[in-house]
Short mmCIF file of C-alpha atoms in Angstrom, two decimals:
data_model
loop_
_atom_site.label_atom_id
_atom_site.label_comp_id
_atom_site.label_asym_id
_atom_site.label_seq_id
_atom_site.Cartn_x
_atom_site.Cartn_y
_atom_site.Cartn_z
CA MET A 1 1.24 -57.15 84.92
CA SER A 2 1.87 -56.74 81.11
CA LYS A 3 0.01 -54.01 79.40
CA ASN A 4 -1.57 -56.35 76.91
CA TRP A 5 -2.89 -58.45 79.72
CA LEU A 6 -4.34 -55.40 81.70
CA LEU A 7 -6.01 -54.27 78.24
CA PHE A 8 -7.30 -57.63 77.58
CA LYS A 9 -8.81 -58.09 81.18
CA THR A 10 -10.29 -54.60 81.24
CA TYR A 11 -12.20 -54.85 77.94
CA LEU A 12 -13.19 -58.43 78.88
CA LEU A 13 -14.69 -57.27 81.95
CA ALA A 14 -16.30 -54.27 80.31
CA GLY A 15 -17.83 -56.31 77.66
CA SER A 16 -19.34 -58.88 80.19
CA LEU A 17 -20.90 -56.42 82.40
CA THR A 18 -22.41 -53.82 80.01
CA PHE A 19 -25.71 -54.53 78.28
CA SER A 20 -26.75 -53.47 74.77
CA GLY A 21 -23.15 -52.42 74.26
CA GLY A 22 -21.73 -49.20 73.08
CA MET A 23 -20.47 -46.52 75.52
CA ALA A 24 -22.08 -48.12 78.44
CA MET A 25 -18.66 -49.70 79.25
CA LEU A 26 -16.79 -46.55 79.42
CA PRO A 27 -17.11 -45.75 83.30
CA LEU A 28 -15.40 -49.20 83.85
CA VAL A 29 -12.65 -48.69 81.47
CA GLU A 30 -11.99 -45.39 82.81
CA ARG A 31 -11.72 -46.75 86.42
CA GLU A 32 -9.29 -49.49 85.44
CA LEU A 33 -7.10 -47.67 82.85
CA CYS A 34 -7.14 -44.09 84.01
CA MET A 35 -7.51 -44.24 87.75
CA LYS A 36 -6.00 -47.63 89.01
CA HIS A 37 -3.39 -48.07 86.51
CA ALA A 38 -2.93 -44.62 85.02
CA VAL A 39 -1.90 -45.89 81.53
CA ILE A 40 -3.92 -43.28 79.57
CA SER A 41 -5.34 -39.96 80.56
CA ARG A 42 -8.96 -39.33 81.04
CA ALA A 43 -9.01 -36.65 78.29
CA THR A 44 -7.35 -38.98 75.83
CA LEU A 45 -9.90 -41.83 76.49
CA LEU A 46 -12.89 -39.55 76.22
CA GLU A 47 -11.52 -38.10 73.03
CA TYR A 48 -11.10 -41.64 71.61
CA SER A 49 -14.58 -42.50 72.75
CA THR A 50 -16.06 -39.55 70.96
CA LEU A 51 -13.99 -40.27 67.82
CA ALA A 52 -15.03 -44.00 67.83
CA GLN A 53 -18.77 -42.89 67.33
CA THR A 54 -18.01 -41.27 64.11
CA PHE A 55 -16.57 -44.25 62.56
CA PRO A 56 -18.40 -47.10 60.76
CA GLY A 57 -18.38 -50.40 62.56
CA VAL A 58 -18.75 -51.53 66.03
CA ILE A 59 -18.31 -48.42 68.35
CA ALA A 60 -17.05 -50.25 71.51
CA LEU A 61 -14.67 -52.30 69.62
CA THR A 62 -13.38 -49.12 67.79
CA ASN A 63 -12.97 -47.52 71.03
CA ALA A 64 -10.96 -50.52 72.34
CA CYS A 65 -8.78 -50.54 69.31
CA PHE A 66 -7.84 -46.96 69.79
CA VAL A 67 -7.08 -47.24 73.38
CA GLY A 68 -5.07 -50.53 72.90
CA ARG A 69 -3.17 -48.96 69.91
CA LYS A 70 -2.43 -45.75 72.04
CA ILE A 71 -1.10 -47.86 75.00
CA ASN A 72 0.75 -50.60 73.38
CA GLY A 73 0.88 -50.55 69.69
CA ARG A 74 -0.64 -53.06 67.35
CA ARG A 75 -0.35 -55.95 69.95
CA GLY A 76 -2.32 -53.68 72.39
CA MET A 77 -4.88 -53.16 69.92
CA LEU A 78 -5.50 -56.72 69.25
CA ALA A 79 -5.51 -57.54 73.17
CA ALA A 80 -7.99 -54.78 73.72
CA GLY A 81 -10.17 -55.80 70.66
CA LEU A 82 -10.11 -59.43 71.51
CA GLY A 83 -11.28 -58.54 75.04
CA ALA A 84 -14.18 -56.26 73.94
CA VAL A 85 -15.54 -58.94 71.32
CA LEU A 86 -14.97 -62.27 73.14
CA PRO A 87 -17.86 -62.17 75.89
CA ALA A 88 -20.39 -61.17 73.52
CA TYR A 89 -19.37 -63.76 71.16
CA VAL A 90 -19.27 -66.61 73.46
CA LEU A 91 -22.40 -65.55 75.52
CA MET A 92 -24.44 -65.12 72.43
CA SER A 93 -23.36 -68.32 70.71
CA ALA A 94 -24.31 -70.29 73.92
CA ALA A 95 -27.93 -68.32 74.15
CA THR A 96 -28.55 -68.85 70.42
CA ILE A 97 -27.82 -72.56 70.73
CA LEU A 98 -30.07 -72.55 73.81
CA TYR A 99 -32.83 -70.63 71.88
CA GLN A 100 -32.66 -73.06 68.99
CA VAL A 101 -33.48 -75.97 71.01
CA LEU A 102 -36.54 -74.47 72.95
CA PRO A 103 -39.57 -76.27 71.99
CA ASN A 104 -41.77 -74.10 69.81
CA SER A 105 -45.19 -75.11 71.53
CA GLY A 106 -46.82 -74.78 74.74
CA PRO A 107 -46.08 -71.97 77.41
CA VAL A 108 -42.62 -71.59 75.99
CA MET A 109 -44.18 -70.34 72.63
CA THR A 110 -46.50 -67.91 74.27
CA ALA A 111 -43.65 -66.69 76.57
CA LEU A 112 -41.58 -65.97 73.55
CA ALA A 113 -44.55 -64.06 71.86
CA GLY A 114 -44.69 -61.96 74.89
CA ILE A 115 -40.88 -61.28 74.74
CA ARG A 116 -41.01 -60.39 70.97
CA ALA A 117 -43.80 -57.96 71.50
CA THR A 118 -41.54 -55.82 73.96
CA SER A 119 -38.78 -55.63 71.13
CA ALA A 120 -40.78 -52.86 69.24
CA SER A 121 -40.99 -50.80 72.46
CA PHE A 122 -37.59 -50.32 73.19
CA LEU A 123 -36.79 -49.55 69.53
CA PHE A 124 -39.46 -46.93 69.55
CA VAL A 125 -37.90 -45.41 72.67
CA ALA A 126 -34.42 -45.36 71.19
CA ALA A 127 -35.75 -43.82 68.06
CA PHE A 128 -37.62 -41.00 69.92
CA ASP A 129 -34.49 -40.37 71.72
CA LEU A 130 -32.25 -40.02 68.59
CA ALA A 131 -35.07 -38.09 66.86
CA ARG A 132 -34.78 -35.56 69.70
CA HIS A 133 -31.07 -35.00 69.38
CA ASN A 134 -30.54 -35.27 65.59
CA LEU A 135 -33.45 -34.01 63.87
CA THR A 136 -32.91 -30.18 64.55
CA ASP A 137 -34.19 -28.55 61.34
CA ARG A 138 -36.80 -29.26 58.45
CA TYR A 139 -34.12 -30.70 56.03
CA SER A 140 -33.26 -33.30 58.77
CA TRP A 141 -36.99 -34.25 59.38
CA LEU A 142 -37.36 -34.61 55.62
CA LEU A 143 -34.30 -36.97 55.23
CA ALA A 144 -35.63 -39.01 58.15
CA ILE A 145 -39.19 -39.09 56.86
CA ALA A 146 -38.13 -40.02 53.34
CA ALA A 147 -35.93 -42.99 54.90
CA PHE A 148 -38.68 -44.06 56.84
CA SER A 149 -41.22 -44.11 54.13
CA LEU A 150 -39.04 -45.78 51.74
CA THR A 151 -38.05 -48.64 53.77
CA ILE A 152 -41.51 -49.58 55.29
CA THR A 153 -42.96 -49.62 51.57
CA ASN A 154 -39.88 -51.81 50.61
CA LEU A 155 -39.16 -49.39 47.77
CA VAL A 156 -35.36 -48.63 48.61
CA GLY A 157 -33.38 -50.92 50.93
CA ALA A 158 -31.42 -49.81 54.08
CA PRO A 159 -27.79 -50.19 52.46
CA LEU A 160 -28.76 -47.76 49.43
CA LEU A 161 -30.22 -45.20 51.82
CA ILE A 162 -27.23 -45.02 53.83
CA LEU A 163 -25.03 -44.57 50.77
CA GLY A 164 -27.57 -41.98 49.58
CA ALA A 165 -27.15 -40.13 52.98
CA LEU A 166 -23.29 -40.14 52.57
CA ALA A 167 -23.72 -38.62 49.04
CA CYS A 168 -26.25 -36.03 50.42
CA GLY A 169 -23.72 -35.12 53.21
CA LEU A 170 -20.80 -34.79 50.63
CA LEU A 171 -22.94 -32.43 48.37
CA GLN A 172 -23.79 -30.33 51.42
CA ALA A 173 -20.20 -30.02 52.36
CA GLY A 174 -19.10 -29.23 49.04
CA ARG A 175 -21.68 -26.48 48.68
CA GLN A 176 -20.70 -24.92 52.11
CA GLN A 177 -16.94 -25.20 50.82
CA GLN A 178 -17.70 -23.21 47.90
CA GLU A 179 -19.90 -20.49 49.84
CA ALA A 180 -16.73 -20.15 52.11
CA LYS A 181 -14.59 -19.12 49.23
CA MET B 1 -23.20 -69.71 53.02
CA LEU B 2 -20.02 -68.78 54.98
CA THR B 3 -18.80 -66.79 52.07
CA ARG B 4 -22.18 -64.96 52.05
CA LEU B 5 -22.20 -64.37 55.63
CA TRP B 6 -18.53 -62.89 55.39
CA TRP B 7 -19.67 -60.39 52.64
CA THR B 8 -22.90 -59.61 54.34
CA PHE B 9 -21.39 -58.69 57.60
CA LEU B 10 -18.58 -56.69 55.97
CA LYS B 11 -21.29 -54.63 54.24
CA ILE B 12 -23.09 -54.05 57.54
CA GLY B 13 -19.74 -53.19 59.18
CA TRP B 14 -18.82 -50.53 56.63
CA LEU B 15 -22.29 -49.12 56.27
CA GLY B 16 -22.80 -49.22 60.01
CA PHE B 17 -22.38 -45.77 61.12
CA GLY B 18 -23.52 -44.59 64.38
CA GLY B 19 -23.25 -48.11 65.99
CA GLY B 20 -25.80 -51.01 66.92
CA TYR B 21 -29.09 -49.17 66.31
CA ALA B 22 -28.19 -48.19 62.66
CA MET B 23 -27.12 -51.64 62.11
CA LEU B 24 -30.40 -53.10 63.13
CA SER B 25 -32.00 -51.76 59.93
CA LEU B 26 -29.25 -53.09 57.71
CA LEU B 27 -29.59 -56.32 59.47
CA LEU B 28 -33.35 -56.60 58.90
CA ASN B 29 -32.73 -56.15 55.30
CA GLU B 30 -30.15 -58.90 54.97
CA MET B 31 -32.44 -61.30 57.22
CA ARG B 32 -35.15 -60.76 54.87
CA GLN B 33 -33.04 -61.78 51.85
CA LEU B 34 -31.70 -64.80 53.75
CA GLY B 35 -35.28 -65.86 54.13
CA LEU B 36 -35.29 -65.69 58.00
CA SER B 37 -38.57 -64.58 59.71
CA MET B 38 -39.61 -61.57 61.58
CA ALA B 39 -40.14 -63.59 64.60
CA GLN B 40 -36.40 -64.72 64.36
CA TYR B 41 -35.67 -60.85 63.97
CA ALA B 42 -37.65 -59.95 66.94
CA ASP B 43 -35.81 -62.64 68.97
CA LEU B 44 -32.69 -61.32 67.98
CA ASN B 45 -33.62 -57.98 69.52
CA ALA B 46 -34.69 -59.61 72.82
CA LEU B 47 -31.44 -61.54 73.03
CA ASP B 48 -29.42 -58.30 72.43
CA LEU B 49 -30.91 -56.87 75.48
CA LEU B 50 -30.36 -60.25 77.68
CA ILE B 51 -26.93 -60.94 76.68
CA PRO B 52 -24.08 -58.44 77.51
CA GLY B 53 -21.90 -56.82 74.75
CA PRO B 54 -22.18 -54.69 71.70
CA ILE B 55 -25.26 -55.05 69.75
CA ALA B 56 -23.30 -55.43 66.38
CA ILE B 57 -21.23 -58.47 67.67
CA ASN B 58 -24.54 -60.12 69.33
CA SER B 59 -26.23 -59.76 66.17
CA ALA B 60 -23.49 -61.04 63.99
CA THR B 61 -23.00 -64.02 66.31
CA TYR B 62 -26.88 -64.79 66.30
CA LEU B 63 -27.32 -64.54 62.70
CA GLY B 64 -24.10 -66.47 61.84
CA GLN B 65 -25.15 -69.34 64.40
CA ILE B 66 -28.72 -69.77 63.37
CA THR B 67 -27.69 -69.94 59.48
CA ALA B 68 -24.54 -71.72 59.64
CA GLY B 69 -23.67 -73.02 63.16
CA PHE B 70 -20.33 -72.22 64.98
CA PRO B 71 -18.20 -71.61 61.76
CA GLY B 72 -21.01 -69.24 60.64
CA ALA B 73 -20.92 -67.42 63.99
CA LEU B 74 -17.11 -67.04 63.97
CA VAL B 75 -17.23 -65.77 60.35
CA ALA B 76 -19.90 -63.33 60.66
CA THR B 77 -18.41 -61.76 63.88
CA LEU B 78 -14.97 -61.58 62.38
CA ALA B 79 -16.45 -59.74 59.22
CA VAL B 80 -18.16 -57.10 61.42
CA CYS B 81 -15.05 -56.32 63.27
CA VAL B 82 -13.18 -55.56 60.05
CA PRO B 83 -13.83 -51.83 59.77
CA SER B 84 -12.51 -51.00 63.46
CA MET B 85 -9.37 -53.06 62.75
CA VAL B 86 -8.62 -51.33 59.56
CA LEU B 87 -9.75 -47.94 60.39
CA VAL B 88 -7.90 -47.40 63.71
CA PRO B 89 -4.29 -47.95 62.45
CA LEU B 90 -5.24 -45.75 59.35
CA PHE B 91 -6.44 -42.98 61.50
CA MET B 92 -3.58 -43.00 63.83
CA ARG B 93 -1.33 -42.46 60.78
CA ARG B 94 -3.29 -39.74 59.12
CA GLU B 95 -4.79 -38.17 62.10
CA ALA B 96 -4.53 -34.49 61.20
CA LEU B 97 -5.83 -35.09 57.75
CA ILE B 98 -8.89 -36.91 58.73
CA ARG B 99 -9.81 -34.85 61.82
CA ARG B 100 -10.02 -31.54 59.76
CA ASN B 101 -11.89 -32.93 56.85
CA PRO B 102 -15.34 -31.04 56.56
CA TYR B 103 -16.62 -33.74 54.18
CA LEU B 104 -16.44 -36.50 56.62
CA ALA B 105 -18.19 -34.55 59.34
CA GLN B 106 -21.37 -33.66 57.07
CA MET B 107 -21.58 -37.19 55.50
CA LEU B 108 -21.81 -38.37 59.20
CA THR B 109 -24.42 -35.85 60.05
CA ALA B 110 -26.65 -36.98 57.00
CA VAL B 111 -26.11 -40.52 57.90
CA LYS B 112 -27.24 -39.89 61.58
CA LYS B 113 -30.49 -38.30 60.35
CA VAL B 114 -31.39 -40.89 57.85
CA SER B 115 -30.67 -43.58 60.66
CA VAL B 116 -33.35 -42.01 62.66
CA GLY B 117 -35.87 -42.84 59.96
CA LEU B 118 -34.52 -46.41 59.47
CA ILE B 119 -34.84 -47.10 63.16
CA PHE B 120 -38.36 -45.97 63.19
CA ALA B 121 -38.95 -48.19 60.12
CA VAL B 122 -37.53 -51.15 62.06
CA ALA B 123 -39.63 -50.40 65.19
CA PHE B 124 -42.81 -50.08 62.90
CA SER B 125 -41.98 -53.43 61.08
CA LEU B 126 -41.74 -55.40 64.44
CA LEU B 127 -44.98 -53.50 65.76
CA LEU B 128 -46.66 -55.10 62.49
CA SER B 129 -45.23 -58.49 62.95
CA THR B 130 -45.50 -58.91 66.71
CA THR B 131 -48.92 -57.29 67.26
CA MET B 132 -50.86 -57.20 64.00
CA GLY B 133 -49.72 -60.61 62.49
CA ILE B 134 -48.14 -59.12 59.09
CA ASP B 135 -44.49 -59.07 58.20
CA ASP B 136 -44.96 -55.91 55.89
CA LEU B 137 -47.50 -53.42 54.52
CA SER B 138 -47.95 -55.73 51.30
CA GLN B 139 -49.86 -58.13 53.68
CA TRP B 140 -52.37 -55.79 54.85
CA ARG B 141 -55.28 -58.06 53.83
CA GLN B 142 -54.20 -60.59 56.60
CA PHE B 143 -54.06 -57.57 59.41
CA HIS B 144 -55.39 -58.50 62.63
CA ILE B 145 -54.65 -57.27 66.11
CA GLU B 146 -53.38 -59.39 68.83
CA PRO B 147 -54.43 -57.85 71.92
CA LEU B 148 -52.14 -59.37 74.55
CA ASN B 149 -49.06 -58.55 72.52
CA LEU B 150 -50.36 -55.13 71.79
CA LEU B 151 -51.01 -54.68 75.49
CA ILE B 152 -47.42 -55.88 76.30
CA MET B 153 -45.70 -53.74 73.75
CA ALA B 154 -47.56 -50.39 74.88
CA ALA B 155 -46.83 -51.29 78.51
CA ALA B 156 -43.21 -51.86 78.09
CA LEU B 157 -42.96 -48.59 75.93
CA TRP B 158 -44.61 -46.61 78.59
CA LEU B 159 -42.85 -48.09 81.57
CA ASN B 160 -39.28 -47.58 79.76
CA ALA B 161 -40.00 -44.20 78.34
CA ARG B 162 -41.78 -42.72 81.47
CA TYR B 163 -40.31 -44.48 84.47
CA LYS B 164 -37.03 -45.51 82.83
CA ILE B 165 -37.45 -49.33 83.93
CA ASN B 166 -34.61 -51.43 82.74
CA PRO B 167 -35.47 -53.19 79.52
CA ILE B 168 -33.96 -56.46 80.88
CA TRP B 169 -36.70 -56.58 83.50
CA LEU B 170 -39.40 -55.58 81.08
CA THR B 171 -38.27 -58.28 78.56
CA LEU B 172 -38.21 -60.90 81.37
CA GLY B 173 -41.58 -59.62 82.62
CA ALA B 174 -43.05 -59.87 79.16
CA GLY B 175 -41.82 -63.38 79.13
CA VAL B 176 -43.63 -64.38 82.45
CA VAL B 177 -46.82 -62.70 81.27
CA GLY B 178 -46.64 -64.64 77.95
CA TRP B 179 -45.92 -67.96 79.88
CA LEU B 180 -49.03 -67.37 82.10
CA SER B 181 -51.24 -66.49 79.22
CA PHE B 182 -50.85 -70.21 77.94
CA TYR B 183 -52.70 -71.30 81.10
CA TRP B 184 -55.27 -68.58 81.17
#
């Protein structure tokens, strides 16, 4: 079995079996690539996974690109990347088309209203979880609360806030560098 | 529309630090500018849970599909993939330089903190639209509580946070409750 095919197949499988994405696909990738076929070491895979989380973009795809590139150069990167994206793209296209033809009346409408109501719940859970891990001092609470209030009042949009955060980080790092000197 | 989708998702990709959840906030911002409704955004969140795969890919495909059909879905999905495709080869060549850069680490930490606020804001907007009938705070005059939706939202929050019940089951359960409520 060629390495490209193995990469494509592994990420295709991982992408179709893991929900709400991200690093949930890691155990499956580890079993296929590290244990069954031994094309990459476990330490390298974990290192790339951590690294992928620090990059902008789709984390699962970045991870696939790293691993593919490491195992089989540019072609490996494309094979793994395609495998990681394809299931989500195909299934979501199909689901969106189905969703568009749903009648917007009767019990379907009230069922959708019920489903919509849960979307806030899971985001709150995710947000609380992230807050516990990331907001460790007064300065970080300040950043988070500022971002929250500026967006809900429609004063500043999310893209600008993210750029602002990048600038804040840059300034802080600059100050630390000077202090170190 | 296709060009607009391309630039929109390129922007979301490059600004999307920390993966799917951070992107949801950017996405809501763009959906508002494209004139899509809060209900369509809430449906996207539900579909994200029900369909396997990365949230960012699911969202790009969904938004492309509802605004411009098949070509739209393809263009949006390709655009959101660009940062990974560009950054990984770049990193492999300049690994040592990037890894030891203290500026990058600090920038990332700051973005993570802002993202927490942004996700709370998204959750809050969804709460307003699904249980209180308003899309943002400027419409506060039309504020009214929708008791069944509020109950569903609170129950799902509690069951997920307290008992770790899988969101997929809770979403489907909420659909069943909503369906039955039509006949009640």
